[in-house]
Coordinates of C-alpha atoms (C1' of nucleotides) in Angstrom, one line a residue:
Chain A
X1 CA -0.1 0.2 0.0
X2 CA 1.7 3.3 -1.0
X3 CA 1.4 6.9 1.1
X4 CA -0.7 8.1 -0.7
X5 CA -2.9 5.2 -0.5
X6 CA -3.3 5.4 3.4
X7 CA -4.1 9.1 3.0
X8 CA -6.7 8.2 0.8
X9 CA -8.2 6.1 3.3
X10 CA -7.7 8.6 6.1
X11 CA -9.8 11.1 4.3
X12 CA -12.2 8.3 3.6
X13 CA -13.2 7.7 6.6
X14 CA -13.1 11.3 7.8
X15 CA -9.8 11.2 10.1
X16 CA -7.8 14.5 9.5
X17 CA -4.4 13.4 7.8
X18 CA -1.7 13.8 10.0
X19 CA 2.0 12.9 9.7
X20 CA 1.5 10.9 13.0
X21 CA -1.7 8.7 11.5
X22 CA 0.0 8.0 8.1
X23 CA 3.3 7.1 10.0
X24 CA 1.3 4.8 12.2
X25 CA -1.0 2.8 9.9
X26 CA 2.0 2.8 7.4
X27 CA 4.3 1.2 10.4
X28 CA 1.4 -1.9 11.1
X29 CA 1.3 -2.6 7.6
X30 CA 5.0 -2.5 6.6
X31 CA 5.8 -4.6 9.9
X32 CA 3.6 -7.2 9.1
X33 CA 3.5 -10.0 12.1
X34 CA 1.2 -8.2 14.1
X35 CA 3.2 -6.0 16.0
X36 CA 2.7 -4.2 19.3
X37 CA 1.6 -0.9 20.4
X38 CA 5.7 -0.7 21.3
X39 CA 7.2 -2.5 18.1
X40 CA 5.1 0.2 16.2
X41 CA 6.7 3.3 18.5
X42 CA 10.1 1.7 18.1
X43 CA 9.7 1.4 14.4
X44 CA 8.6 5.0 14.0
X45 CA 10.8 6.8 16.4
X46 CA 13.3 6.3 13.3
X47 CA 11.5 9.1 11.4
X48 CA 9.3 10.8 13.8
X49 CA 11.9 11.0 16.8
X50 CA 9.2 13.3 19.2
X51 CA 6.1 10.9 18.7
X52 CA 4.5 10.7 21.9
X53 CA 3.8 7.1 22.9
X54 CA -0.1 8.2 24.0
X55 CA -0.7 9.5 20.2
X56 CA 0.3 6.2 19.0
X57 CA -2.2 4.6 21.2
X58 CA -4.9 6.8 20.3
X59 CA -4.1 6.6 16.7
X60 CA -4.1 2.6 16.8
X61 CA -7.2 2.6 18.7
X62 CA -9.3 5.2 16.3
X63 CA -7.8 3.3 13.5
X64 CA -9.1 -0.3 14.8
X65 CA -12.6 1.7 15.2
X66 CA -12.7 3.1 11.9
X67 CA -11.8 -0.6 10.8
X68 CA -8.7 -0.1 9.3
X69 CA -7.1 -1.9 11.9
X70 CA -7.7 -5.1 13.5
X71 CA -7.2 -6.1 16.7
X72 CA -5.3 -9.6 17.6
X73 CA -4.6 -11.3 21.0
X74 CA -3.6 -14.4 21.9
X75 CA -3.4 -15.9 25.8
X76 CA 0.0 -14.9 26.7
X77 CA 0.9 -11.6 25.1
X78 CA -0.2 -8.0 24.8
X79 CA -2.6 -6.8 22.3
X80 CA -1.3 -6.4 18.9
X81 CA -2.7 -4.4 15.8
X82 CA -2.9 -6.1 12.4
X83 CA -3.8 -3.9 8.6
X84 CA -7.1 -5.2 7.7
X85 CA -6.8 -7.0 4.4
X86 CA -8.6 -9.9 3.4
X87 CA -10.1 -12.2 6.2
X88 CA -8.0 -14.4 7.5
X89 CA -7.1 -16.6 10.5
X90 CA -4.0 -17.3 12.8
X91 CA -1.4 -19.7 13.8
X92 CA -0.4 -19.3 16.9
X93 CA 2.7 -20.9 17.8
X94 CA 2.7 -22.7 21.5
X95 CA 6.5 -22.0 21.9
X96 CA 7.0 -18.5 21.1
X97 CA 4.8 -15.0 20.6
X98 CA 5.1 -15.9 16.6
X99 CA 1.4 -15.2 15.1
X100 CA 1.2 -15.3 11.3
X101 CA -1.9 -15.0 9.1
X102 CA -3.7 -18.1 7.4
X103 CA -5.8 -17.6 4.7
X104 CA -8.4 -20.6 3.1
X105 CA -10.8 -19.4 0.9
X106 CA -12.0 -23.2 0.9
X107 CA -12.3 -23.3 4.6
X108 CA -14.3 -20.3 4.6
X109 CA -16.7 -21.2 2.5
X110 CA -17.3 -24.5 3.8
X111 CA -17.8 -23.2 7.7
X112 CA -19.7 -19.9 6.2
X113 CA -22.5 -23.1 4.5
X114 CA -22.1 -25.1 7.5
X115 CA -23.6 -22.5 9.7
X116 CA -26.2 -20.8 7.2
X117 CA -27.2 -24.8 7.3
X118 CA -27.1 -24.8 11.3
X119 CA -28.0 -22.4 13.1
X120 CA -26.6 -21.2 16.7
X121 CA -29.8 -20.5 18.7
X122 CA -29.6 -17.0 20.0
X123 CA -26.9 -16.0 18.3
X124 CA -26.4 -13.7 15.1
X125 CA -22.9 -14.8 13.6
X126 CA -21.2 -12.1 12.2
X127 CA -17.7 -13.1 11.5
X128 CA -15.6 -16.4 12.6
X129 CA -12.4 -16.5 12.8
X130 CA -10.0 -19.7 13.5
X131 CA -7.2 -19.7 16.6
X132 CA -5.2 -22.4 15.3
X133 CA -2.5 -23.4 17.6
X134 CA 0.4 -25.4 16.9
X135 CA 4.0 -25.4 16.2
X136 CA 6.2 -24.1 13.7
X137 CA 8.3 -26.3 12.0
X138 CA 11.7 -24.5 11.4
Chain B
X1 CA -18.3 -30.7 40.2
X2 CA -18.0 -31.5 43.8
X3 CA -15.9 -30.4 46.1
X4 CA -14.6 -33.9 46.5
X5 CA -13.9 -33.6 43.3
X6 CA -12.3 -30.9 43.0
X7 CA -9.6 -32.0 45.7
X8 CA -9.4 -35.3 43.8
X9 CA -7.9 -32.9 40.7
X10 CA -5.7 -31.4 42.7
X11 CA -4.0 -34.3 43.7
X12 CA -4.3 -36.2 41.0
X13 CA -1.6 -33.4 39.5
X14 CA 0.2 -33.1 42.5
X15 CA -0.8 -29.9 43.9
X16 CA -1.2 -29.6 47.4
X17 CA -5.0 -29.1 48.9
X18 CA -5.3 -25.6 50.0
X19 CA -8.4 -23.9 51.3
X20 CA -7.6 -21.2 48.6
X21 CA -7.1 -23.7 45.4
X22 CA -10.1 -25.6 46.1
X23 CA -12.1 -22.3 46.7
X24 CA -10.5 -20.6 43.5
X25 CA -10.7 -23.4 41.1
X26 CA -14.7 -23.8 42.4
X27 CA -15.4 -20.3 42.0
X28 CA -14.1 -20.5 38.3
X29 CA -16.2 -23.9 37.9
X30 CA -19.3 -21.7 39.7
X31 CA -19.3 -18.4 38.0
X32 CA -19.2 -19.9 34.2
X33 CA -18.9 -16.9 32.1
X34 CA -15.3 -17.1 32.1
X35 CA -14.8 -14.8 34.8
X36 CA -11.7 -12.5 35.0
X37 CA -9.2 -12.8 38.0
X38 CA -11.2 -9.7 39.5
X39 CA -14.7 -11.2 39.4
X40 CA -13.0 -14.6 40.8
X41 CA -11.6 -12.7 43.9
X42 CA -14.5 -10.6 44.4
X43 CA -16.8 -13.9 44.3
X44 CA -14.2 -15.8 46.8
X45 CA -14.1 -12.8 49.6
X46 CA -17.5 -13.8 50.4
X47 CA -16.2 -17.0 52.0
X48 CA -12.5 -16.2 52.1
X49 CA -12.5 -12.2 53.2
X50 CA -8.6 -12.5 53.9
X51 CA -7.3 -14.2 50.8
X52 CA -4.7 -12.4 48.7
X53 CA -4.9 -11.0 45.6
X54 CA -1.4 -12.4 44.7
X55 CA -2.6 -15.6 45.5
X56 CA -5.4 -15.6 43.3
X57 CA -3.1 -14.7 40.2
X58 CA -0.7 -17.4 41.7
X59 CA -3.4 -20.2 41.8
X60 CA -5.0 -19.2 38.6
X61 CA -2.0 -19.5 37.0
X62 CA -1.0 -22.7 38.8
X63 CA -4.4 -24.8 37.4
X64 CA -3.9 -23.2 33.9
X65 CA -0.2 -24.9 34.1
X66 CA -1.8 -28.2 35.4
X67 CA -4.5 -27.8 32.6
X68 CA -7.2 -27.4 35.2
X69 CA -8.0 -24.3 34.1
X70 CA -7.8 -22.2 30.6
X71 CA -6.9 -18.8 29.4
X72 CA -9.4 -17.1 26.9
X73 CA -9.4 -13.7 25.7
X74 CA -10.7 -11.7 23.3
X75 CA -9.4 -8.6 22.0
X76 CA -11.2 -5.9 24.5
X77 CA -10.5 -7.1 27.5
X78 CA -8.4 -8.9 30.2
X79 CA -7.5 -12.1 30.9
X80 CA -9.9 -14.6 31.6
X81 CA -10.5 -18.2 33.0
X82 CA -12.6 -20.9 31.8
X83 CA -12.6 -24.5 33.4
X84 CA -11.7 -27.1 31.2
X85 CA -14.5 -29.7 30.0
X86 CA -14.7 -30.4 26.5
X87 CA -12.9 -28.8 23.4
X88 CA -15.3 -25.7 23.0
X89 CA -15.6 -22.3 20.8
X90 CA -16.1 -19.3 21.9
X91 CA -18.9 -17.2 21.2
X92 CA -18.0 -13.2 21.2
X93 CA -20.7 -10.5 21.7
X94 CA -19.8 -7.7 19.4
X95 CA -21.6 -5.0 22.3
X96 CA -20.8 -6.9 25.2
X97 CA -18.6 -8.2 27.3
X98 CA -20.3 -11.4 27.1
X99 CA -18.0 -15.0 25.9
X100 CA -20.6 -18.2 25.8
X101 CA -19.0 -21.6 25.3
X102 CA -20.2 -22.9 22.0
X103 CA -19.7 -27.1 21.4
X104 CA -20.1 -28.6 18.0
X105 CA -18.9 -32.1 17.8
X106 CA -20.1 -32.1 13.9
X107 CA -18.5 -29.1 13.6
X108 CA -15.2 -30.3 15.1
X109 CA -15.2 -33.6 13.0
X110 CA -15.8 -31.7 9.9
X111 CA -12.6 -28.6 10.4
X112 CA -10.6 -32.0 11.5
X113 CA -11.3 -33.8 8.6
X114 CA -10.6 -30.9 6.5
X115 CA -7.0 -30.1 7.9
X116 CA -6.3 -33.8 8.0
X117 CA -6.5 -33.8 3.8
X118 CA -5.5 -30.5 3.7
X119 CA -2.1 -29.5 5.6
X120 CA -1.0 -26.5 6.6
X121 CA 3.0 -25.9 5.2
X122 CA 5.2 -25.4 7.9
X123 CA 3.0 -25.8 10.6
X124 CA 1.4 -28.7 12.7
X125 CA -1.7 -27.9 14.2
X126 CA -2.9 -29.1 17.9
X127 CA -5.8 -27.1 18.2
X128 CA -8.4 -24.9 16.5
X129 CA -10.9 -23.4 18.4
X130 CA -13.3 -21.0 16.8
X131 CA -13.7 -17.3 17.5
X132 CA -17.2 -16.9 16.4
X133 CA -18.3 -13.0 16.9
X134 CA -21.8 -11.9 16.9
X135 CA -24.9 -10.7 18.6
X136 CA -26.9 -12.4 21.0
X137 CA -30.2 -12.1 20.5
X138 CA -31.5 -11.4 23.9
Chain C
dT1 C1' -4.9 34.1 6.1
dT2 C1' -7.6 33.2 10.7
dC3 C1' -10.3 30.5 12.7
dT4 C1' -11.6 26.4 15.6
dA5 C1' -12.0 21.6 16.4
dA6 C1' -9.4 18.0 16.5
dA7 C1' -4.7 15.8 17.1
dT8 C1' -0.5 15.8 19.6
dA9 C1' 3.0 16.0 23.6
dA10 C1' 4.4 15.2 27.6
dG11 C1' 3.9 13.0 31.3
dA12 C1' 1.1 11.5 35.5
dA13 C1' -2.4 8.2 36.6
dT14 C1' -4.8 3.9 36.4
dT15 C1' -5.2 -1.3 35.9
dA16 C1' -3.7 -5.7 35.5
dT17 C1' 0.0 -8.4 36.7
dT18 C1' 3.8 -10.1 38.7
dA19 C1' 7.8 -10.2 42.1
dT20 C1' 9.8 -10.3 46.5
dC21 C1' 10.1 -11.3 51.0
dT22 C1' 8.0 -13.2 55.6
dT23 C1' 5.0 -16.0 57.7
dT24 C1' 1.8 -20.1 58.1
dA25 C1' 0.3 -24.7 57.4
dA26 C1' -0.2 -29.2 54.2
dG27 C1' 1.4 -33.4 53.9
dT28 C1' 4.9 -36.6 55.2
dA29 C1' 7.4 -39.8 58.8
dA30 C1' 8.9 -40.5 63.3
Chain D
dT1 C1' 0.0 -36.7 67.6
dT2 C1' 4.0 -33.9 66.8
dA3 C1' 7.5 -32.7 64.4
dC4 C1' 9.6 -31.3 60.4
dT5 C1' 10.3 -29.9 55.7
dT6 C1' 8.9 -27.6 51.6
dA7 C1' 5.5 -25.4 49.6
dA8 C1' 1.7 -22.1 49.5
dA9 C1' -0.2 -17.8 51.3
dG10 C1' -0.1 -12.8 52.9
dA11 C1' 1.1 -8.3 52.3
dT12 C1' 2.8 -5.4 49.9
dA13 C1' 6.4 -3.6 46.5
dA14 C1' 7.8 -3.1 41.7
dT15 C1' 6.7 -3.5 37.0
dA16 C1' 4.7 -3.1 32.5
dA17 C1' 0.8 -1.8 29.3
dT18 C1' -2.4 2.2 28.7
dT19 C1' -5.5 5.5 29.7
dC20 C1' -5.7 10.2 31.4
dT21 C1' -5.2 15.2 31.6
dT22 C1' -3.8 19.7 30.1
dA23 C1' -1.4 22.6 27.5
dT24 C1' -0.2 23.4 23.0
dT25 C1' 0.0 22.8 18.3
dT26 C1' -2.0 22.1 13.7
dA27 C1' -5.0 20.5 9.5
dG28 C1' -8.6 21.5 7.2
dA29 C1' -12.7 24.9 6.6
dA30 C1' -14.2 29.6 6.0

DNA sequence: TTCTAAATAAGAATTATTATCTTTAAGTAA
DNA sequence: TTACTTAAAGATAATAATTCTTATTTAGAA
């Protein structure tokens, strides 16, 4: 995603385009691997040495609210952020903090088909994400 | 689950049977709805007014290590705990902090079958849990 | 160019959780 | 039953992540 693209997206959401917002959004996209707020701060400080920690948290939060980012979390660590692209699942490593994306349209179709056939009583499903835990082989 | 049952389980895991451990384990089971450490403390204080916060955290942690409890977390709140029964998924409410269990053996079988057929490259799957987000219809 | 609301910076405050250190008590064996 | 050993509990300090507050700055509209 280009910087112009990022600016365009912020505008579309009615967010003021500030250098901080652009940098933070760009950082999450560039860093991939679901960075924590801390990783984002570390990365951004290179070009924006004076950026405030609170700003990073606030901007991340507002990008999530505006559906430009998503939060990801497993049971053992702090909040992480993920750029919204296509719907995907997450592979969590049992032995480390590693998290990877996993996309599988066929799987999605199968699950979607399953739940359109078999409703959950008293619950309206909006989204299903698989938390796949296991081990990365080397 | 009876108190004797709880005591038996602690013994089986080689954990000393203390009133605090029994109370904490019992609380998570009784409270259902995936209580936070705070909820557990609140509940336990009724019968154990002098229990220490650190103890609750420590005991919860050791019950998780000994696979008597599981941690559950979604993207918007603090750690929650869940008694281990059968394998199950979670229904997360988009509008509140509510989390419910969801069991479906047929679904599990279907997913298991899918992944035994279609491997994930470089990853050995151990467990798959669905994070189903949506709305509870009162 | 000026104006105004919204955003940022700085740092204090809060919250959840963990660590430390002393005291207590569970389980074992005499 | 009693005494012993060691793990567990209690109290509280420390830490880490995140949120809040207030003054200052700036993006975008007029």
